[in-house]
Each structure stands twice: as C-alpha cells, then as structure tokens.
C-alpha cells in the first residue's frame, strides 16, 4: 500500500501524514461532504427478487463521495483533508482507522453522539459490471457553518464541496469567497499568486450529482463544477453537449464546467467557452465500478491543482511538466501547455448572479483542461479494473512518467 502511494513527480514526492499540519508550500485539497460505511457484496450476477444466492466476496470499505475523493487524492500522493460529520456510534473506529491508513487528514471533523453511521449496501455484479447501491442515512446531522469557520483557510489551495445541504454549503462558499477577497491580490497576477510567501486564493469546486434542483443555487459561486449524469438527466439533458451549454448559462463568469457520462467519456467547457472531450478508457475486464465517478472527479482535482501550483515559467524548465496525455486531442504544443502568463481571456463580470467575483481559474486553458479530462478518464478506467482503490497509486505514477 505504502509503495503504491509513492509518486514519481516533479511536483512533490513526499507523502503527508494525517494529523500534522502540512509543510510550508504544500497547501491541501479539502473535500467537504459525506462519509459512510459501504458494505460490499460481490455476486456472479445480480440476484433475482426473493432469491437466495451466495456471494463471491464480501468487504467493508469507507465510502461517501467526498471521502472517496480523498482516498484517490491520497493514492496520488496529494496532501488532502476530509471534512464531514462523524457518528460516534460503533463504526467510528473503522472509519477513522481507514482514513489514518490512507493518510487522510480528518482533524477538523466533528463527532456527534446519538446518531448512527450512514450505511450503503452495495451489490456488485461480475456478470454485468453493474453496482447497485442501497443507502441509509439515519438523519446524521450535516456539517455546520460553525464547524467550517474553524478552519485556517491558508492551509488550502482548493476546496471541493459535495453538493448537499445547499443552504449551509452556500454559506461556506461565501466564507471562502470573503477570504479570497481579503487577500487583495490582482486576479491576473499569477506570479504573485504562486509566491510561496503569500497566501493563495482558494479554488472552489462543487459536485452536482443528486436529483435536487436547489443545487443550481450554488453555481454562481464556484470556479469549477462537476455535473453528474444523474443530475443532468434529472434536469432533462440528454447528452454532455446540452448539459455544458445549459449549466454554463447559470454559472459564474469564467467558470469551468465538467461532465462525465460513463462509457461515453467526458466533456468540459473552458473558462473562455471552448469545449474539450475525451473518450472513456475501459479496462480489459470490469471488476469494480463502485466509485468510478469519484475517482474521475479526484483525478481532475489532482491534475488541475497540480497545474495551479506549478511555479512560473521562469522558475522551471520543461522537464517539470508531466507527459501524461498521449493521444489527447488538444491542438496546442505540449511545451506551452502551462504558459499561464500568455493566456488571454475575455471573461467579464456576470451581473446576473449574486457572486461578486469572476472565476479565479486563469491557470485553466484549453490544453490544460483537455489533458486533465483525458488523464481523469484514464485513471477512472483503470480504477474499474481494480478492486477498491488500492493500486491507483501505481496508475497515477505510470501516467505521470515522462
């Protein structure tokens, strides 16, 4: 396990522990949302109703979208933290021990008494590769704004929110926006923004997955939006193209919109309105599709955050850049894919939304986003060929080789 987490990368090679604060110049990715217990039953085929069938395998694993995002980020060697409510009941030790094993920081998670742990029973069918999830949440209290306000925001370069508990999440996002405004850095002064002596504005992302129309209220406040297929179809969208077009109409000016669509791959819209796309990269044999979407999201977070934290061009050479997108459709020279100071945009303030800021994502250009989406599709495809998440560290390492 520990060997698989060693990432040969010019960005950083050190694995950060769970409890100590991050080293200077190593801001974390924070994932905010749900943690639950997954009880996984692996069957030869999906059981018929009122039948009796033996399982091929059985396991417990830590689940929840934001929790899974952290697992993948940790496998990639990225310093990360999970923030969500923990039940003080019988499964607490299992969840905490697993986060420690995966080197996920959870120091700020509140623990509440008197409520059970959210649980998912998952049926994996070896015949079809499907995963069927039966989720139960015994009304575990959601994270509060007060919990969130205890964070030292200077420790984070990126905060990713699982779309849930919309009113409170909106307050948290506004809290981050107030912090970003307080830094008073010129929005285009990337050289100063990447100065390790200065705090860095936090990039905010959100996942829209659940069939809840209120999630649209979060769009004007986030820099990067992940739109799940379930949410898109709930809104009446039949494909990725329509999803990107319709969602972008309600998003913050200059926001990046990303939509994954299972075996159709993924498509994304750049801050200046261009479209990139990647096919899916399915494994030779589907073994475990549980968490494939969370893996895709985490791989995007990893890639884009890595680009964001790259030093200015004058302080690095081309060997610092990962050559991880063979076969990508991007049209620009790979040697210039991170020339951040040369990117020209026509992003204007959108006065039809409440947020006071345009998106702080100058580091995302067409080539960067194309490479990120292709990279994430490859990681997610590889994950489906694995049991659980163990082994993803080697996948990241292989994709990041020159």
Short mmCIF file of C-alpha atoms in Angstrom, two decimals:
data_model
loop_
_atom_site.label_atom_id
_atom_site.label_comp_id
_atom_site.label_asym_id
_atom_site.label_seq_id
_atom_site.Cartn_x
_atom_site.Cartn_y
_atom_site.Cartn_z
CA UNK A 1 0.00 0.00 0.00
CA UNK A 2 2.72 2.48 1.02
CA UNK A 3 4.76 1.69 -2.10
CA UNK A 4 1.79 2.43 -4.32
CA UNK A 5 1.49 5.90 -2.81
CA UNK A 6 5.00 6.97 -3.82
CA UNK A 7 4.52 9.22 -6.82
CA UNK A 8 7.47 9.98 -9.06
CA UNK A 9 6.56 13.53 -9.91
CA UNK A 10 8.42 16.80 -10.24
CA UNK A 11 5.70 18.49 -8.25
CA UNK A 12 6.31 16.73 -4.94
CA UNK A 13 7.21 13.23 -3.79
CA UNK A 14 6.57 13.45 -0.08
CA UNK A 15 3.56 11.73 1.49
CA UNK A 16 1.94 13.92 4.14
CA UNK A 17 0.62 12.34 7.34
CA UNK A 18 -2.88 12.70 8.68
CA UNK A 19 -2.56 14.61 11.92
CA UNK A 20 0.35 17.06 11.49
CA UNK A 21 -0.32 20.27 9.56
CA UNK A 22 1.07 20.39 6.03
CA UNK A 23 4.59 21.53 5.38
CA UNK A 24 5.04 25.09 4.11
CA UNK A 25 4.35 25.34 0.36
CA UNK A 26 2.18 22.22 0.50
CA UNK A 27 -1.40 23.50 0.60
CA UNK A 28 -4.03 20.80 0.84
CA UNK A 29 -7.10 19.93 -1.15
CA UNK A 30 -10.09 19.88 1.21
CA UNK A 31 -13.10 17.70 0.35
CA UNK A 32 -16.30 18.56 2.20
CA UNK A 33 -19.23 16.13 2.33
CA UNK A 34 -20.35 12.69 3.42
CA UNK A 35 -18.53 9.74 4.89
CA UNK A 36 -20.32 6.42 5.26
CA UNK A 37 -19.76 2.70 5.64
CA UNK A 38 -20.01 0.67 2.43
CA UNK A 39 -20.93 -3.00 2.86
CA UNK A 40 -19.97 -4.52 -0.48
CA UNK A 41 -21.33 -7.86 -1.71
CA UNK A 42 -19.77 -9.26 -4.88
CA UNK A 43 -22.10 -11.62 -6.79
CA UNK A 44 -21.74 -13.60 -10.02
CA UNK A 45 -24.94 -11.96 -11.20
CA UNK A 46 -27.47 -9.55 -9.78
CA UNK A 47 -29.90 -11.55 -7.60
CA UNK A 48 -33.49 -12.06 -8.61
CA UNK A 49 -36.15 -10.84 -6.21
CA UNK A 50 -36.93 -13.26 -3.38
CA UNK A 51 -33.96 -15.47 -4.29
CA UNK A 52 -31.16 -16.99 -2.22
CA UNK A 53 -27.67 -16.57 -3.67
CA UNK A 54 -24.16 -16.95 -2.31
CA UNK A 55 -21.73 -14.06 -2.73
CA UNK A 56 -18.30 -14.47 -4.27
CA UNK A 57 -16.74 -11.91 -1.93
CA UNK A 58 -17.68 -9.51 0.84
CA UNK A 59 -15.94 -6.48 2.31
CA UNK A 60 -16.39 -3.33 4.32
CA UNK A 61 -14.93 -0.13 3.00
CA UNK A 62 -15.15 3.58 3.72
CA UNK A 63 -17.49 5.36 1.31
CA UNK A 64 -19.18 8.68 0.59
CA UNK A 65 -18.30 10.88 -2.37
CA UNK A 66 -16.05 13.39 -0.61
CA UNK A 67 -14.45 10.61 1.43
CA UNK A 68 -13.73 8.65 -1.77
CA UNK A 69 -12.29 11.76 -3.42
CA UNK A 70 -9.78 11.95 -0.57
CA UNK A 71 -8.89 8.28 -0.92
CA UNK A 72 -7.98 8.78 -4.58
CA UNK A 73 -6.09 12.01 -3.91
CA UNK A 74 -4.09 10.26 -1.21
CA UNK A 75 -3.31 7.37 -3.57
CA UNK A 76 -1.95 10.00 -5.96
CA UNK A 77 0.30 11.37 -3.21
CA UNK A 78 -1.64 14.64 -2.87
CA UNK A 79 -1.95 16.24 0.56
CA UNK A 80 -5.68 16.23 1.34
CA UNK A 81 -8.21 16.58 4.14
CA UNK A 82 -11.74 15.31 4.61
CA UNK A 83 -14.33 17.41 6.43
CA UNK A 84 -17.68 15.92 7.36
CA UNK A 85 -19.73 14.80 10.33
CA UNK A 86 -18.72 11.56 12.04
CA UNK A 87 -21.13 9.42 14.03
CA UNK A 88 -19.81 8.45 17.47
CA UNK A 89 -21.51 5.04 17.17
CA UNK A 90 -19.94 1.63 16.57
CA UNK A 91 -18.39 2.21 13.13
CA UNK A 92 -16.38 5.30 14.13
CA UNK A 93 -13.12 3.45 14.81
CA UNK A 94 -13.29 1.60 11.48
CA UNK A 95 -13.75 4.84 9.50
CA UNK A 96 -11.07 6.74 11.41
CA UNK A 97 -8.56 3.90 11.22
CA UNK A 98 -9.11 3.63 7.47
CA UNK A 99 -8.52 7.35 6.97
CA UNK A 100 -5.32 7.09 9.00
CA UNK A 101 -4.20 4.12 6.91
CA UNK A 102 -4.86 6.14 3.74
CA UNK A 103 -3.08 9.20 5.18
CA UNK A 104 -6.16 11.40 5.01
CA UNK A 105 -6.28 14.32 7.44
CA UNK A 106 -9.60 14.45 9.32
CA UNK A 107 -8.56 16.60 12.28
CA UNK A 108 -11.48 19.04 11.94
CA UNK A 109 -14.31 16.51 11.63
CA UNK A 110 -16.96 16.96 14.35
CA UNK A 111 -18.21 13.80 16.07
CA UNK A 112 -21.85 13.65 17.17
CA UNK A 113 -23.50 11.34 19.71
CA UNK A 114 -26.86 9.65 19.39
CA UNK A 115 -26.93 9.11 15.62
CA UNK A 116 -25.96 6.05 13.63
CA UNK A 117 -23.49 5.97 10.78
CA UNK A 118 -24.82 6.35 7.22
CA UNK A 119 -24.55 2.97 5.52
CA UNK A 120 -24.63 1.78 1.92
CA UNK A 121 -25.21 -1.83 0.92
CA UNK A 122 -23.57 -2.31 -2.47
CA UNK A 123 -24.22 -5.23 -4.82
CA UNK A 124 -21.50 -5.70 -7.46
CA UNK A 125 -22.41 -7.97 -10.36
CA UNK A 126 -19.45 -9.71 -12.02
CA UNK A 127 -21.65 -10.64 -14.99
CA UNK A 128 -22.63 -7.12 -16.00
CA UNK A 129 -20.12 -4.98 -14.09
CA UNK A 130 -23.00 -3.05 -12.52
CA UNK A 131 -23.10 -1.69 -8.98
CA UNK A 132 -26.41 -1.26 -7.16
CA UNK A 133 -26.42 0.92 -4.05
CA UNK A 134 -28.96 0.87 -1.23
CA UNK A 135 -28.22 3.84 1.02
CA UNK A 136 -29.48 4.51 4.54
CA UNK A 137 -28.82 7.72 6.47
CA UNK A 138 -30.28 7.82 10.00
CA UNK A 139 -30.53 11.65 9.89
CA UNK A 140 -26.93 12.20 10.90
CA UNK A 141 -26.60 15.98 11.35
CA UNK A 142 -24.88 17.76 8.47
CA UNK A 143 -21.75 19.83 8.87
CA UNK A 144 -22.44 23.34 10.18
CA UNK A 145 -21.02 26.70 9.14
CA UNK A 146 -19.52 26.98 12.62
CA UNK A 147 -17.58 23.76 12.02
CA UNK A 148 -16.29 25.14 8.74
CA UNK A 149 -15.30 28.53 10.15
CA UNK A 150 -12.81 26.83 12.49
CA UNK A 151 -10.55 26.03 9.54
CA UNK A 152 -7.41 28.00 8.80
CA UNK A 153 -8.07 28.67 5.12
CA UNK A 154 -4.42 29.48 4.45
CA UNK A 155 -3.75 25.70 4.57
CA UNK A 156 -5.75 25.01 1.39
CA UNK A 157 -5.27 25.67 -2.30
CA UNK A 158 -8.56 24.02 -3.34
CA UNK A 159 -11.85 23.26 -1.59
CA UNK A 160 -14.24 20.78 -3.18
CA UNK A 161 -17.84 20.57 -1.96
CA UNK A 162 -20.14 17.60 -2.39
CA UNK A 163 -23.49 19.05 -3.45
CA UNK A 164 -25.76 18.58 -0.42
CA UNK A 165 -27.21 20.66 2.43
CA UNK A 166 -27.39 23.58 0.00
CA UNK A 167 -28.08 26.47 2.38
CA UNK A 168 -25.15 25.67 4.65
CA UNK A 169 -22.78 24.85 1.78
CA UNK A 170 -23.65 28.18 0.18
CA UNK A 171 -22.67 29.93 3.44
CA UNK A 172 -19.38 28.02 3.47
CA UNK A 173 -18.64 29.00 -0.13
CA UNK A 174 -19.37 32.66 0.66
CA UNK A 175 -16.99 32.37 3.62
CA UNK A 176 -14.24 31.18 1.26
CA UNK A 177 -15.10 33.95 -1.21
CA UNK A 178 -14.75 36.54 1.56
CA UNK A 179 -11.35 35.07 2.41
CA UNK A 180 -10.25 35.21 -1.23
CA UNK A 181 -11.35 38.84 -1.49
CA UNK A 182 -9.40 39.68 1.66
CA UNK A 183 -6.13 38.56 0.07
CA UNK A 184 -6.32 41.58 -2.25
CA UNK A 185 -4.16 40.02 -4.94
CA UNK A 186 -4.64 41.13 -8.52
CA UNK A 187 -6.73 38.42 -10.19
CA UNK A 188 -4.29 38.17 -13.12
CA UNK A 189 -1.05 38.47 -11.16
CA UNK A 190 -0.23 34.77 -11.27
CA UNK A 191 3.43 35.31 -10.38
CA UNK A 192 2.49 36.85 -7.04
CA UNK A 193 -0.24 34.28 -6.51
CA UNK A 194 2.30 31.48 -6.74
CA UNK A 195 4.81 33.20 -4.47
CA UNK A 196 5.21 30.68 -1.60
CA UNK A 197 5.46 33.52 0.89
CA UNK A 198 1.95 34.73 0.07
CA UNK A 199 -1.40 33.05 0.76
CA UNK A 200 -3.03 31.67 -2.36
CA UNK A 201 -6.65 32.30 -3.32
CA UNK A 202 -8.64 29.10 -2.94
CA UNK A 203 -10.24 27.50 -5.98
CA UNK A 204 -13.80 26.36 -5.20
CA UNK A 205 -15.43 23.39 -6.89
CA UNK A 206 -18.78 21.65 -6.47
CA UNK A 207 -20.25 18.32 -7.47
CA UNK A 208 -23.82 18.27 -8.75
CA UNK A 209 -24.94 14.66 -8.56
CA UNK A 210 -28.15 14.27 -6.56
CA UNK A 211 -31.55 14.94 -8.13
CA UNK A 212 -32.05 18.22 -6.30
CA UNK A 213 -32.89 21.41 -8.18
CA UNK A 214 -31.66 23.55 -5.27
CA UNK A 215 -28.10 22.59 -6.21
CA UNK A 216 -28.35 25.14 -9.02
CA UNK A 217 -28.23 27.87 -6.36
CA UNK A 218 -24.54 27.02 -5.84
CA UNK A 219 -23.48 27.57 -9.45
CA UNK A 220 -22.89 31.35 -9.33
CA UNK A 221 -20.31 30.93 -6.56
CA UNK A 222 -17.95 28.20 -7.76
CA UNK A 223 -14.97 28.14 -10.10
CA UNK A 224 -15.24 24.53 -11.27
CA UNK A 225 -18.47 22.49 -11.47
CA UNK A 226 -18.70 18.72 -11.91
CA UNK A 227 -22.08 17.74 -13.35
CA UNK A 228 -23.02 14.09 -12.88
CA UNK A 229 -25.04 12.17 -15.42
CA UNK A 230 -27.82 11.57 -12.89
CA UNK A 231 -28.22 15.29 -12.21
CA UNK A 232 -28.05 16.13 -15.93
CA UNK A 233 -30.80 13.66 -16.78
CA UNK A 234 -32.85 14.88 -13.81
CA UNK A 235 -32.69 18.33 -15.42
CA UNK A 236 -33.82 16.85 -18.74
CA UNK A 237 -30.46 16.93 -20.54
CA UNK A 238 -29.80 14.01 -22.88
CA UNK A 239 -26.10 14.44 -23.57
CA UNK A 240 -22.94 16.18 -22.45
CA UNK A 241 -23.09 18.96 -25.04
CA UNK A 242 -26.52 20.09 -23.90
CA UNK A 243 -25.51 19.75 -20.26
CA UNK A 244 -22.50 22.04 -20.66
CA UNK A 245 -24.48 24.62 -22.62
CA UNK A 246 -27.37 24.79 -20.18
CA UNK A 247 -25.35 24.66 -16.97
CA UNK A 248 -22.92 27.33 -18.18
CA UNK A 249 -25.84 29.76 -18.53
CA UNK A 250 -26.32 29.71 -14.76
CA UNK A 251 -22.67 29.54 -13.71
CA UNK A 252 -20.19 32.17 -12.58
CA UNK A 253 -18.48 34.08 -15.38
CA UNK A 254 -15.34 32.21 -16.38
CA UNK A 255 -16.30 29.00 -14.58
CA UNK A 256 -15.12 25.61 -15.79
CA UNK A 257 -17.87 23.00 -16.32
CA UNK A 258 -17.03 19.28 -16.45
CA UNK A 259 -19.43 16.47 -17.28
CA UNK A 260 -18.66 12.73 -17.24
CA UNK A 261 -21.05 10.31 -18.93
CA UNK A 262 -19.91 6.79 -18.10
CA UNK A 263 -18.81 4.80 -21.14
CA UNK A 264 -19.21 7.89 -23.35
CA UNK A 265 -16.24 9.53 -21.66
CA UNK A 266 -16.28 13.14 -20.55
CA UNK A 267 -16.63 16.64 -21.94
CA UNK A 268 -15.72 20.01 -20.42
CA UNK A 269 -16.09 23.71 -21.09
CA UNK A 270 -13.10 26.01 -20.57
CA UNK A 271 -13.31 29.37 -18.77
CA UNK A 272 -13.41 31.11 -22.16
CA UNK A 273 -16.12 28.86 -23.57
CA UNK A 274 -14.25 26.27 -25.64
CA UNK A 275 -15.19 22.58 -25.50
CA UNK A 276 -12.81 19.66 -24.93
CA UNK A 277 -13.67 15.97 -24.87
CA UNK A 278 -12.14 12.61 -24.05
CA UNK A 279 -13.33 9.07 -24.74
CA UNK A 280 -13.63 6.51 -21.97
CA UNK A 281 -10.74 4.10 -21.41
CA UNK A 282 -12.40 0.90 -20.18
CA UNK A 283 -10.23 -1.89 -18.77
CA UNK A 284 -9.95 -5.32 -20.38
CA UNK A 285 -12.31 -6.61 -17.69
CA UNK A 286 -14.66 -4.65 -15.41
CA UNK A 287 -14.06 -5.75 -11.83
CA UNK A 288 -15.38 -2.99 -9.57
CA UNK A 289 -17.19 0.10 -10.89
CA UNK A 290 -18.03 1.41 -7.41
CA UNK A 291 -16.51 4.86 -7.01
CA UNK A 292 -15.50 5.33 -10.65
CA UNK A 293 -17.18 8.75 -10.75
CA UNK A 294 -15.48 9.81 -7.51
CA UNK A 295 -12.17 8.66 -9.00
CA UNK A 296 -12.74 10.77 -12.11
CA UNK A 297 -13.51 13.86 -10.01
CA UNK A 298 -10.48 13.36 -7.76
CA UNK A 299 -8.17 12.87 -10.74
CA UNK A 300 -9.37 16.18 -12.21
CA UNK A 301 -8.83 17.91 -8.86
CA UNK A 302 -5.36 16.42 -8.63
CA UNK A 303 -4.38 17.46 -12.15
CA UNK A 304 -5.78 21.00 -12.11
CA UNK A 305 -4.48 21.72 -8.62
CA UNK A 306 -1.07 20.48 -9.71
CA UNK A 307 -1.13 22.91 -12.63
CA UNK A 308 -2.26 25.71 -10.34
CA UNK A 309 0.70 25.13 -8.04
CA UNK A 310 3.33 24.95 -10.80
CA UNK A 311 5.98 27.65 -10.43
CA UNK A 312 6.08 30.43 -13.01
CA UNK A 313 7.71 29.56 -16.33
CA UNK A 314 10.83 31.49 -15.45
CA UNK A 315 11.43 29.24 -12.43
CA UNK A 316 11.12 25.85 -14.11
CA UNK A 317 12.02 24.00 -17.26
CA UNK A 318 10.06 21.70 -19.50
CA UNK A 319 11.18 18.59 -17.64
CA UNK A 320 8.92 19.71 -14.78
CA UNK A 321 5.80 19.04 -16.85
CA UNK A 322 4.14 15.63 -16.77
CA UNK A 323 3.89 13.98 -20.18
CA UNK A 324 0.68 12.17 -19.34
CA UNK A 325 -1.69 12.81 -22.22
CA UNK A 326 -0.53 10.73 -25.16
CA UNK A 327 -3.27 10.66 -27.74
CA UNK A 328 -5.09 13.72 -26.40
CA UNK A 329 -6.93 15.84 -28.93
CA UNK A 330 -5.51 19.17 -27.74
CA UNK A 331 -4.27 21.36 -30.57
CA UNK A 332 -1.53 23.29 -28.80
CA UNK A 333 2.15 22.47 -28.39
CA UNK A 334 2.65 20.44 -25.16
CA UNK A 335 5.72 22.53 -24.37
CA UNK A 336 3.49 25.56 -23.98
CA UNK A 337 0.54 23.97 -22.21
CA UNK A 338 1.26 25.72 -18.92
CA UNK A 339 2.29 29.14 -20.19
CA UNK A 340 -0.07 30.80 -17.80
CA UNK A 341 1.05 34.40 -18.26
CA UNK A 342 0.37 34.22 -22.01
CA UNK A 343 -3.23 33.09 -21.72
CA UNK A 344 -5.63 35.78 -22.92
CA UNK A 345 -9.26 35.61 -21.92
CA UNK A 346 -12.42 37.61 -22.47
CA UNK A 347 -14.05 36.91 -19.15
CA UNK A 348 -16.32 39.66 -17.92
CA UNK A 349 -18.30 40.16 -14.76
CA UNK A 350 -21.71 38.48 -14.93
CA UNK A 351 -24.04 40.93 -13.26
CA UNK A 352 -26.96 38.48 -13.37
CA UNK A 353 -25.56 36.48 -10.50
CA UNK A 354 -25.09 37.34 -6.85
CA UNK A 355 -21.38 36.44 -6.54
CA UNK A 356 -19.11 39.47 -6.56
CA UNK A 357 -16.23 37.66 -8.25
CA UNK A 358 -15.37 36.14 -11.58
CA UNK A 359 -13.75 32.73 -11.54
CA UNK A 360 -10.14 32.61 -10.35
CA UNK A 361 -9.02 29.99 -12.85
CA UNK A 362 -6.54 31.67 -15.19
CA UNK A 363 -4.42 28.53 -14.95
CA UNK A 364 -7.05 26.51 -16.86
CA UNK A 365 -6.63 26.92 -20.61
CA UNK A 366 -7.89 24.68 -23.40
CA UNK A 367 -4.84 22.40 -23.41
CA UNK A 368 -4.71 22.08 -19.65
CA UNK A 369 -8.38 21.15 -19.44
CA UNK A 370 -8.11 18.73 -22.37
CA UNK A 371 -5.20 17.00 -20.69
CA UNK A 372 -6.95 16.95 -17.33
CA UNK A 373 -10.11 15.34 -18.73
CA UNK A 374 -8.16 12.73 -20.70
CA UNK A 375 -5.99 12.00 -17.67
CA UNK A 376 -9.04 11.57 -15.42
CA UNK A 377 -10.79 9.27 -17.92
CA UNK A 378 -7.68 7.08 -17.98
CA UNK A 379 -7.48 6.94 -14.17
CA UNK A 380 -11.20 6.17 -13.82
CA UNK A 381 -10.98 3.47 -16.48
CA UNK A 382 -8.06 1.85 -14.69
CA UNK A 383 -9.94 2.00 -11.37
CA UNK A 384 -12.83 -0.06 -12.80
CA UNK A 385 -10.32 -2.83 -13.43
CA UNK A 386 -9.23 -2.85 -9.78
CA UNK A 387 -10.88 -3.98 -6.55
CA UNK A 388 -11.44 -0.90 -4.43
CA UNK A 389 -8.82 1.85 -4.71
CA UNK A 390 -5.64 0.09 -3.74
CA UNK A 391 -3.26 0.13 -6.68
CA UNK A 392 -4.36 3.51 -8.03
CA UNK A 393 -1.08 4.97 -6.81
CA UNK A 394 0.72 2.92 -9.45
CA UNK A 395 -1.77 4.11 -12.08
CA UNK A 396 -1.01 7.75 -11.25
CA UNK A 397 2.70 7.03 -11.24
CA UNK A 398 2.60 5.39 -14.67
CA UNK A 399 0.51 8.18 -16.21
CA UNK A 400 2.85 10.84 -14.83
CA UNK A 401 6.00 9.29 -16.24
CA UNK A 402 7.77 11.26 -18.92
#
